[in-house]
PDB file of C-alpha atoms in Angstrom:
ATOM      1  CA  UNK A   1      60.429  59.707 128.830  1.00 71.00           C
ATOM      2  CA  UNK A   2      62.670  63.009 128.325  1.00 78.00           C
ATOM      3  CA  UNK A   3      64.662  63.571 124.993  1.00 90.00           C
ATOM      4  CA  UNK A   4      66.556  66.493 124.308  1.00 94.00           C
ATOM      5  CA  UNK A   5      68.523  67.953 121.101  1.00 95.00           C
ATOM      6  CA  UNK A   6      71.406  69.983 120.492  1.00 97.00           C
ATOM      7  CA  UNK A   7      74.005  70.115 118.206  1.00 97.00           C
ATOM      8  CA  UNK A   8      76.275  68.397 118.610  1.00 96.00           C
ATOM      9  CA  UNK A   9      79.837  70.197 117.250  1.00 97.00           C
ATOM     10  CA  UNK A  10      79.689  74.315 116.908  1.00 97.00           C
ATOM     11  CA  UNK A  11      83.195  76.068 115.846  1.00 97.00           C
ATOM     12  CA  UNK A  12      83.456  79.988 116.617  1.00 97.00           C
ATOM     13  CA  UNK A  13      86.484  81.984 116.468  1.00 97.00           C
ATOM     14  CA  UNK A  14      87.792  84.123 119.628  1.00 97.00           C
ATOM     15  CA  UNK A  15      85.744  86.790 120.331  1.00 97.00           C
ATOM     16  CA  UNK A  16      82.880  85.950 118.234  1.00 97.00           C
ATOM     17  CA  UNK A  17      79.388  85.294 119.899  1.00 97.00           C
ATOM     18  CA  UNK A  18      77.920  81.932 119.648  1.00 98.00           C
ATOM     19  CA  UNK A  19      74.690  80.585 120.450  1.00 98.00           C
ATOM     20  CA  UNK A  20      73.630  76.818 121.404  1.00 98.00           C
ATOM     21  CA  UNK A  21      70.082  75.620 121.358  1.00 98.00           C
ATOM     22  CA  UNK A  22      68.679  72.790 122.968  1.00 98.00           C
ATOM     23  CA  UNK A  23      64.912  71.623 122.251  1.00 97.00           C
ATOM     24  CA  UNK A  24      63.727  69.211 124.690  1.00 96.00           C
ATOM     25  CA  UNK A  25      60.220  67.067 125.239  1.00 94.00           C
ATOM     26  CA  UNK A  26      59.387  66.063 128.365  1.00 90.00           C
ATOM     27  CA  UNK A  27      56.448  65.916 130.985  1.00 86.00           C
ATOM     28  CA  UNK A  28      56.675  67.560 134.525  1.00 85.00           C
ATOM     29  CA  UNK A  29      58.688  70.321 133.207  1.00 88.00           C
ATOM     30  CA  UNK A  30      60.410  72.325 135.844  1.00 87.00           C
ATOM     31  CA  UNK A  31      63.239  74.550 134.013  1.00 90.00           C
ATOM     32  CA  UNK A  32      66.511  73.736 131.955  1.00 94.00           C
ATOM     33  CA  UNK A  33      69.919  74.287 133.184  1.00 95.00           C
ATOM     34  CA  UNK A  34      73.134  74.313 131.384  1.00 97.00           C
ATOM     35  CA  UNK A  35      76.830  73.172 132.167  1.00 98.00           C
ATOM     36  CA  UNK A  36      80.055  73.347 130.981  1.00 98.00           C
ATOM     37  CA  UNK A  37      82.735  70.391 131.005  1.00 98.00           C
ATOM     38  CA  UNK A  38      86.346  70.649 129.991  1.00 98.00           C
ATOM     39  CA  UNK A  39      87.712  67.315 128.849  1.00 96.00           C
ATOM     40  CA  UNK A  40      88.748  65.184 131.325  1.00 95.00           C
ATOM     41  CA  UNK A  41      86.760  67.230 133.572  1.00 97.00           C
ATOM     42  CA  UNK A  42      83.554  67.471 135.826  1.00 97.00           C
ATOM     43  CA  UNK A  43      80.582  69.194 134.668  1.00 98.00           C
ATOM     44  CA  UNK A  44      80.034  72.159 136.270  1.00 97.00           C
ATOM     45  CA  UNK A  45      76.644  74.658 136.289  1.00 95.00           C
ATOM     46  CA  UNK A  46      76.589  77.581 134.233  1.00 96.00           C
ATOM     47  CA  UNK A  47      73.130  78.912 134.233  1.00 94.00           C
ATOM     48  CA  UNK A  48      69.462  78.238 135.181  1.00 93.00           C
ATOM     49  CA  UNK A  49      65.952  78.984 133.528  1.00 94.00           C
ATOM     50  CA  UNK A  50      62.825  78.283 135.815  1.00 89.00           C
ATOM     51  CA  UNK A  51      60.707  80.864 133.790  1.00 91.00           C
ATOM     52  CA  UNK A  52      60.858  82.340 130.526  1.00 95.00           C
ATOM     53  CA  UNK A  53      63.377  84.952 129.514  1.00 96.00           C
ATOM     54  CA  UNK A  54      66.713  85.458 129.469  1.00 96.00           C
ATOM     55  CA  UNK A  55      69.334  84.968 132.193  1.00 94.00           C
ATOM     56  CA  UNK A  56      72.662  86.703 132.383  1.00 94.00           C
ATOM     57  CA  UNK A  57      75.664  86.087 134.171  1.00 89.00           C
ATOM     58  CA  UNK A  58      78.534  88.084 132.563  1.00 93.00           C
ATOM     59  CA  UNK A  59      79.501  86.741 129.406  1.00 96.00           C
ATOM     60  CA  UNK A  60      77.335  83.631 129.141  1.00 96.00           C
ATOM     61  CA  UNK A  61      72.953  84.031 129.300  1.00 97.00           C
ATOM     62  CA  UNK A  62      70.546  81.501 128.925  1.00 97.00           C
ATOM     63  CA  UNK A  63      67.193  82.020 127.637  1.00 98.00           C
ATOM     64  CA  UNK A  64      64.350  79.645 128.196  1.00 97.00           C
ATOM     65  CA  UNK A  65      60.738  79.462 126.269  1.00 97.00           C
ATOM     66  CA  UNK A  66      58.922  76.977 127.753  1.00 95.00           C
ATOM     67  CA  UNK A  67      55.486  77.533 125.627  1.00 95.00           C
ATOM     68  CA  UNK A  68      58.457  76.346 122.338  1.00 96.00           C
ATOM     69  CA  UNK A  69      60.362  73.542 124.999  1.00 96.00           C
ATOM     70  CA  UNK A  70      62.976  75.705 123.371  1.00 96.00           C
ATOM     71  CA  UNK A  71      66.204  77.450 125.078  1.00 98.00           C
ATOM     72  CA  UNK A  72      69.562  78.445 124.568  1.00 98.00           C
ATOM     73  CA  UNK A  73      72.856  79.249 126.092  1.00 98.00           C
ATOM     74  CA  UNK A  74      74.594  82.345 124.402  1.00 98.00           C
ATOM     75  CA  UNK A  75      77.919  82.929 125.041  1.00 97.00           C
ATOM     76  CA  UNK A  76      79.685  86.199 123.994  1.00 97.00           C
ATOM     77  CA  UNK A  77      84.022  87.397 123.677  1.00 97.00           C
ATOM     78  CA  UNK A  78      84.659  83.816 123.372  1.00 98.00           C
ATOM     79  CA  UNK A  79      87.721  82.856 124.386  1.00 97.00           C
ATOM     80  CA  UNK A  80      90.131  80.088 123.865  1.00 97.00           C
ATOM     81  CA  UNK A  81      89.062  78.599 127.546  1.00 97.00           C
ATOM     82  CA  UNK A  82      85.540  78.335 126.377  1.00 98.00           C
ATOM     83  CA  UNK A  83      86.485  75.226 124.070  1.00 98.00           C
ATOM     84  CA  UNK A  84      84.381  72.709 126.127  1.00 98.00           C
ATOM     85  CA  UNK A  85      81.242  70.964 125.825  1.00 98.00           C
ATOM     86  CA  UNK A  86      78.369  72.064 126.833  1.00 98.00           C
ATOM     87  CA  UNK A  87      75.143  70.144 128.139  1.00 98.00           C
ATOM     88  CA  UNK A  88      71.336  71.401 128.251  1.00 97.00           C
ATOM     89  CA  UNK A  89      69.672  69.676 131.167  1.00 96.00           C
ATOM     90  CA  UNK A  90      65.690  69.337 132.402  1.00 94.00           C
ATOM     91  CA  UNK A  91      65.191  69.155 135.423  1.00 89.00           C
ATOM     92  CA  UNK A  92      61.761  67.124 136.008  1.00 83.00           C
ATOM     93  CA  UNK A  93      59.618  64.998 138.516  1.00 70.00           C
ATOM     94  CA  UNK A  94      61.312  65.481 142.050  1.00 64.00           C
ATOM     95  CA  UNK A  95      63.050  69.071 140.496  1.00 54.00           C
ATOM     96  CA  UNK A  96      66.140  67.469 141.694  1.00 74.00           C
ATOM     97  CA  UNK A  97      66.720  64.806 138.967  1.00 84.00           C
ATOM     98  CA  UNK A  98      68.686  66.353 135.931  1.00 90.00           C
ATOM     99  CA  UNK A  99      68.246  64.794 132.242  1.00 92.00           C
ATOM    100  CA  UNK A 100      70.926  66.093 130.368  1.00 95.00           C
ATOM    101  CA  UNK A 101      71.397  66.537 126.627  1.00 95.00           C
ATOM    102  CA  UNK A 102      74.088  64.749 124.487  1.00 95.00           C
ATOM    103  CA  UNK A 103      76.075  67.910 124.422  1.00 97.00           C
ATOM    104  CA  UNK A 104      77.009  70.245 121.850  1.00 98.00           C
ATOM    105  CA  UNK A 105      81.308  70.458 121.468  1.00 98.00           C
ATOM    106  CA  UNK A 106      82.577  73.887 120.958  1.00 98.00           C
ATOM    107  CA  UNK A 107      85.811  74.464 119.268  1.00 98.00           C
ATOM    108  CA  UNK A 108      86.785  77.893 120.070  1.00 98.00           C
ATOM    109  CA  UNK A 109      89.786  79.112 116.962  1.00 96.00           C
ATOM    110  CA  UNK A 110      91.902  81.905 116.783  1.00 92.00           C
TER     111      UNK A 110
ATOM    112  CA  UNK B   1      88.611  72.409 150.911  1.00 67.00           C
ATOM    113  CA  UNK B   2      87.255  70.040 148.044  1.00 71.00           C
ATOM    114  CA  UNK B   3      83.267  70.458 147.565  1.00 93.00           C
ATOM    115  CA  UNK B   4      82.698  66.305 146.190  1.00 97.00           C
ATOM    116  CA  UNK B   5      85.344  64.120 146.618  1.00 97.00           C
ATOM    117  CA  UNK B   6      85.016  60.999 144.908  1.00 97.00           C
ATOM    118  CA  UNK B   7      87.793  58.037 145.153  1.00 97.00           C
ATOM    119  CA  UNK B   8      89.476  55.885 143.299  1.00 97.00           C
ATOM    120  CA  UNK B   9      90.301  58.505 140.429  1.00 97.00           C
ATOM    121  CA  UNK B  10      90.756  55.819 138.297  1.00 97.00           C
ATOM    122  CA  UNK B  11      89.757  52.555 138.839  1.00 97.00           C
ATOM    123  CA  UNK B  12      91.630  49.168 136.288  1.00 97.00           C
ATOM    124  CA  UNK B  13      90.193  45.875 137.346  1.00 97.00           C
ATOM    125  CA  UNK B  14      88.751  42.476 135.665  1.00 96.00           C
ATOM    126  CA  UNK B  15      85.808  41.337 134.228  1.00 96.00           C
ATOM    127  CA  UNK B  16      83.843  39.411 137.240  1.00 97.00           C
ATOM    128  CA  UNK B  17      85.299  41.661 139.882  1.00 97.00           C
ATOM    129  CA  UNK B  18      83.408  43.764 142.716  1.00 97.00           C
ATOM    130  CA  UNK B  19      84.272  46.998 143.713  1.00 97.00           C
ATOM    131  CA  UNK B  20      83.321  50.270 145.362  1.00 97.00           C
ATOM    132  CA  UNK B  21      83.488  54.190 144.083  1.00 98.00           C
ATOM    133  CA  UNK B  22      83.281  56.570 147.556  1.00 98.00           C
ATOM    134  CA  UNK B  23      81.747  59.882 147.110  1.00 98.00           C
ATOM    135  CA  UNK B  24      81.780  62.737 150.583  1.00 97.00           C
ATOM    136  CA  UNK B  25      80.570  66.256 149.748  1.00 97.00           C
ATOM    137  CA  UNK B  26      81.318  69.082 152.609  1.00 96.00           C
ATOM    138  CA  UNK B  27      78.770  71.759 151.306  1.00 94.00           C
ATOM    139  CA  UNK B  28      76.170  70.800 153.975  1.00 92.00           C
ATOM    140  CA  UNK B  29      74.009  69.526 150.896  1.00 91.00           C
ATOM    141  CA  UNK B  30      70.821  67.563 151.437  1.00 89.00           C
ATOM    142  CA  UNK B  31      71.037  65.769 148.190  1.00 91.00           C
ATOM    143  CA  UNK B  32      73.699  63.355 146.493  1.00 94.00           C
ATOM    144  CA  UNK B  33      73.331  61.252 143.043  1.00 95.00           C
ATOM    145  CA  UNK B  34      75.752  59.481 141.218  1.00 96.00           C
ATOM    146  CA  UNK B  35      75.789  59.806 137.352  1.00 97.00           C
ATOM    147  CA  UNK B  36      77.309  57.153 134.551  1.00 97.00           C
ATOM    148  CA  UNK B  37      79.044  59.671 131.637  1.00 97.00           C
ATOM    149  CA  UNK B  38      79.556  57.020 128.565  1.00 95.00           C
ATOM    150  CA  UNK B  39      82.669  57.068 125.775  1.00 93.00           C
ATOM    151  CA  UNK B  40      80.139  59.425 123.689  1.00 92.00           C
ATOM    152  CA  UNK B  41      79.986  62.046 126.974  1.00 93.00           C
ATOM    153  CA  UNK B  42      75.985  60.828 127.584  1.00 94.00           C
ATOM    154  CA  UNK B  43      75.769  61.530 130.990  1.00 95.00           C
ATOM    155  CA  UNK B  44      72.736  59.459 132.405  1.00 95.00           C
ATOM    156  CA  UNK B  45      71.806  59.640 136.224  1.00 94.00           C
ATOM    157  CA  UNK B  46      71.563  56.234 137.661  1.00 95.00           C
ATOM    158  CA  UNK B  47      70.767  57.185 141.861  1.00 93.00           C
ATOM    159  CA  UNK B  48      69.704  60.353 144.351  1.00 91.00           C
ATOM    160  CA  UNK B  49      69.501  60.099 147.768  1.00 91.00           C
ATOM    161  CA  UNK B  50      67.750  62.819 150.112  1.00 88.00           C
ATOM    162  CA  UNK B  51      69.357  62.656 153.454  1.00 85.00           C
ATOM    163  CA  UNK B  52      70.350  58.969 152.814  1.00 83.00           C
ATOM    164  CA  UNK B  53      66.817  58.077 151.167  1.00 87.00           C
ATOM    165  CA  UNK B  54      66.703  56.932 147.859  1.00 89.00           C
ATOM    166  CA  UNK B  55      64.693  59.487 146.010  1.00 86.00           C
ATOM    167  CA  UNK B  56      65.507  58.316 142.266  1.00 85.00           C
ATOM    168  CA  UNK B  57      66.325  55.033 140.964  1.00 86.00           C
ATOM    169  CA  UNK B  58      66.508  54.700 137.429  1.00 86.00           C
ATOM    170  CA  UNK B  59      66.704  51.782 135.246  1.00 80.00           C
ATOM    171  CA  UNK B  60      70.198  50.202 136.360  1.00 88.00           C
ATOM    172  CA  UNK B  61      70.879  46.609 136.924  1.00 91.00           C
ATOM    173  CA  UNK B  62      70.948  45.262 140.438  1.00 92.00           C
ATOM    174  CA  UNK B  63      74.398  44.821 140.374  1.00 96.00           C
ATOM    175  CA  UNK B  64      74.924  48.526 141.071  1.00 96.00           C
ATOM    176  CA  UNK B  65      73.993  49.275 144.551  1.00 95.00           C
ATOM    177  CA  UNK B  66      74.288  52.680 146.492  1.00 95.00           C
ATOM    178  CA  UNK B  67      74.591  53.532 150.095  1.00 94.00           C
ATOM    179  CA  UNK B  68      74.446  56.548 151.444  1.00 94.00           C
ATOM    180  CA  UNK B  69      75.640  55.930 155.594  1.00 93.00           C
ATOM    181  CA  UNK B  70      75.128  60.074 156.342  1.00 92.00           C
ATOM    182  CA  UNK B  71      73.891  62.705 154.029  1.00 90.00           C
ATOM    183  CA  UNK B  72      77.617  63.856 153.096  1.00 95.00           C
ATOM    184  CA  UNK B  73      78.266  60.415 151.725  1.00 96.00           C
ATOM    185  CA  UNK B  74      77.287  58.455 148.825  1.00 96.00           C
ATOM    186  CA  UNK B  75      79.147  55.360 147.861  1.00 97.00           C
ATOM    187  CA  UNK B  76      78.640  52.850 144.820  1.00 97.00           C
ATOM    188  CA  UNK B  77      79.255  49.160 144.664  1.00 97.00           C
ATOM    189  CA  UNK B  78      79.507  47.225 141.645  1.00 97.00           C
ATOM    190  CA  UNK B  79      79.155  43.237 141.375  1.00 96.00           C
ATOM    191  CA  UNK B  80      80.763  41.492 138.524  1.00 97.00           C
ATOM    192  CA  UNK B  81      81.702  44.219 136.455  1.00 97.00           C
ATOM    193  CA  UNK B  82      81.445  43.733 132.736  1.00 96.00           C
ATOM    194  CA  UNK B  83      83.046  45.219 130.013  1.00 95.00           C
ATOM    195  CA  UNK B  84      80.133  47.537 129.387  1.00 94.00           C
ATOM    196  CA  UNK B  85      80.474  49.212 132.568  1.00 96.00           C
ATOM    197  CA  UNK B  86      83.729  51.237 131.683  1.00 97.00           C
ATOM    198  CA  UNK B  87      82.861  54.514 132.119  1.00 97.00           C
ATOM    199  CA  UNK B  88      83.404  57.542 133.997  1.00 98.00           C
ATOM    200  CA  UNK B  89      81.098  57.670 137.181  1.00 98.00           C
ATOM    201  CA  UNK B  90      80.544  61.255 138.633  1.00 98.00           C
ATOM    202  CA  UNK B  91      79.141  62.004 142.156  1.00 98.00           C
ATOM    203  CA  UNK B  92      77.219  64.820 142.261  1.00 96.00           C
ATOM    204  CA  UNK B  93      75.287  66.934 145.348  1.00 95.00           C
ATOM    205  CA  UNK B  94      72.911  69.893 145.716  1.00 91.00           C
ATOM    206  CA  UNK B  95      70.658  71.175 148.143  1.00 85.00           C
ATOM    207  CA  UNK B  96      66.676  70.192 147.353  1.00 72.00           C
ATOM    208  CA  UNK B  97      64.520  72.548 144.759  1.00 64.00           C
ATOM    209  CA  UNK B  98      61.775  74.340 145.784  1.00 61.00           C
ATOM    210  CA  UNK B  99      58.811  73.736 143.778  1.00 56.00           C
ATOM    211  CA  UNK B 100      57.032  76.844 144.716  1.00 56.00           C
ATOM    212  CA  UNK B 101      59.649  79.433 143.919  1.00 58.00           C
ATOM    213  CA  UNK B 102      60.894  77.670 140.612  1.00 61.00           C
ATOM    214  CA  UNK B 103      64.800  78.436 142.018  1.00 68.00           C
ATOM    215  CA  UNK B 104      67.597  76.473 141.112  1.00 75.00           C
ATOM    216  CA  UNK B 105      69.673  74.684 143.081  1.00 79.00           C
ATOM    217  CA  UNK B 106      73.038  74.075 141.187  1.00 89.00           C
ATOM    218  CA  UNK B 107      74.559  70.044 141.216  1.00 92.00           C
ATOM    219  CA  UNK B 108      78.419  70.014 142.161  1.00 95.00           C
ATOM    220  CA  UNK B 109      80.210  67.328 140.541  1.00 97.00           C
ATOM    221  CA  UNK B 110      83.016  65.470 142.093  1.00 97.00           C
ATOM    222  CA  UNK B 111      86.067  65.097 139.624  1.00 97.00           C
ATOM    223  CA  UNK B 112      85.058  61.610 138.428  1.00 98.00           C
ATOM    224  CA  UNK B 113      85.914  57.969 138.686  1.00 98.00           C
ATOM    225  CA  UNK B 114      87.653  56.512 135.551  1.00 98.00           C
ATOM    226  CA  UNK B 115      86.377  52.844 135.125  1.00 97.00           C
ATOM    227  CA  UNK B 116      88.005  50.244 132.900  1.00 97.00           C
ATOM    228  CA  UNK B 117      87.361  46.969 133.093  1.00 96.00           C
ATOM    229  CA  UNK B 118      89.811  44.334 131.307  1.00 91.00           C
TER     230      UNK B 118
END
């Protein structure tokens, strides 16, 4: 089976940089992605590692070590609208099915 | 000019009861799944379809049974619901991965289907 860890609560104040790391094991690896989901909300895709490095799009970049089963979702000027939760996911097998972490809850303060 | 459309929003009924969760996507996607998010948030996919075939079925009891009629719709029936199966269901679609290129293909989430049962 697939298990993944992350932690689950992170606090940051506004404009700080925070980072989230997820450590998964799994067989038939095929890259991690990472989503965002405001309370009450739908989950919705943030970034996408299929090979190590790092990924950036704007203020949030993912980085991905697969030799580790290690990544991490950095997210820079946080803002107030960042306080969400945010889920690592593998995808494995087919590529298409998703096993997603238990999330990590970030409280964004002033 | 919603992507995933899912309906009921919320959904109140009684133990023993059957009912259905509708899911349509208009992104021309290939791929549909529905997803069971828990009171802890752990989100756990329970079906996929690839232009209506079912590609993953994970560990869910028979009970739960998806059809998927055209590849822009994905619906979910429940038999005698049970207090364990309050939840929040999500339908989700995406286009198929390419193994070869290692690309990602994001999943679009409909806006979720509250369950409670009584």
């Amino acid at each position: 089976g697939q298990s993944l860890e992350q932690p689950s609560e992170v606090t940051a104040v506004e404009g700080a940089i925070v980072q989230i790391n997820c450590t998964y094991q799994t067989s038939g690896f095929y890259g991690l992605s990472w989503y965002q989901q405001h309370d009450g909300g739908a989950p919705t895709f943030l970034s996408y590692n299929g090979l190590d490095g790092l990924e950036e799009t704007g203020r949030f970049s993912s980085f991905l070590s697969r030799s580790d089963s290690y990544g991490y979702l950095l997210l820079q000027e946080l803002q107030m609208k960042d306080s969400a939760s945010y889920f690592c996911a593998v995808h494995t097998g087919t590529a298409s099915k998703l096993t997603f972490g238990t999330g990590t809850r970030l409280q964004v303060t002033l | 000019d919603t992507a995933v459309s899912q309906t009921p929003k919320y959904l109140v009924t009684q133990m023993g009861n059957d009912k259905s969760i509708k899911c349509e996507q208009n992104l021309g996607h290939d791929t549909m799944y529905w997803y069971k998010q828990d009171s802890k948030k752990f989100l756990k996919i329970m079906f996929s379809y690839n232009n209506k075939e079912l590609i993953i079925n994970e560990t869910v009891p028979n009970r739960f049974s998806p059809k998927s009629p055209d590849k822009a719709h994905l619906n979910l029936h429940i038999n005698s619901l049970e207090l364990g199966d309050s939840a929040v269901y999500f339908c989700a679609s995406s286009q198929e991965l390419s193994r070869v290129t290692y690309s990602n293909q994001p999943q679009h989430f409909g806006d979720g289907t509250r369950l409670s049962i009584l």
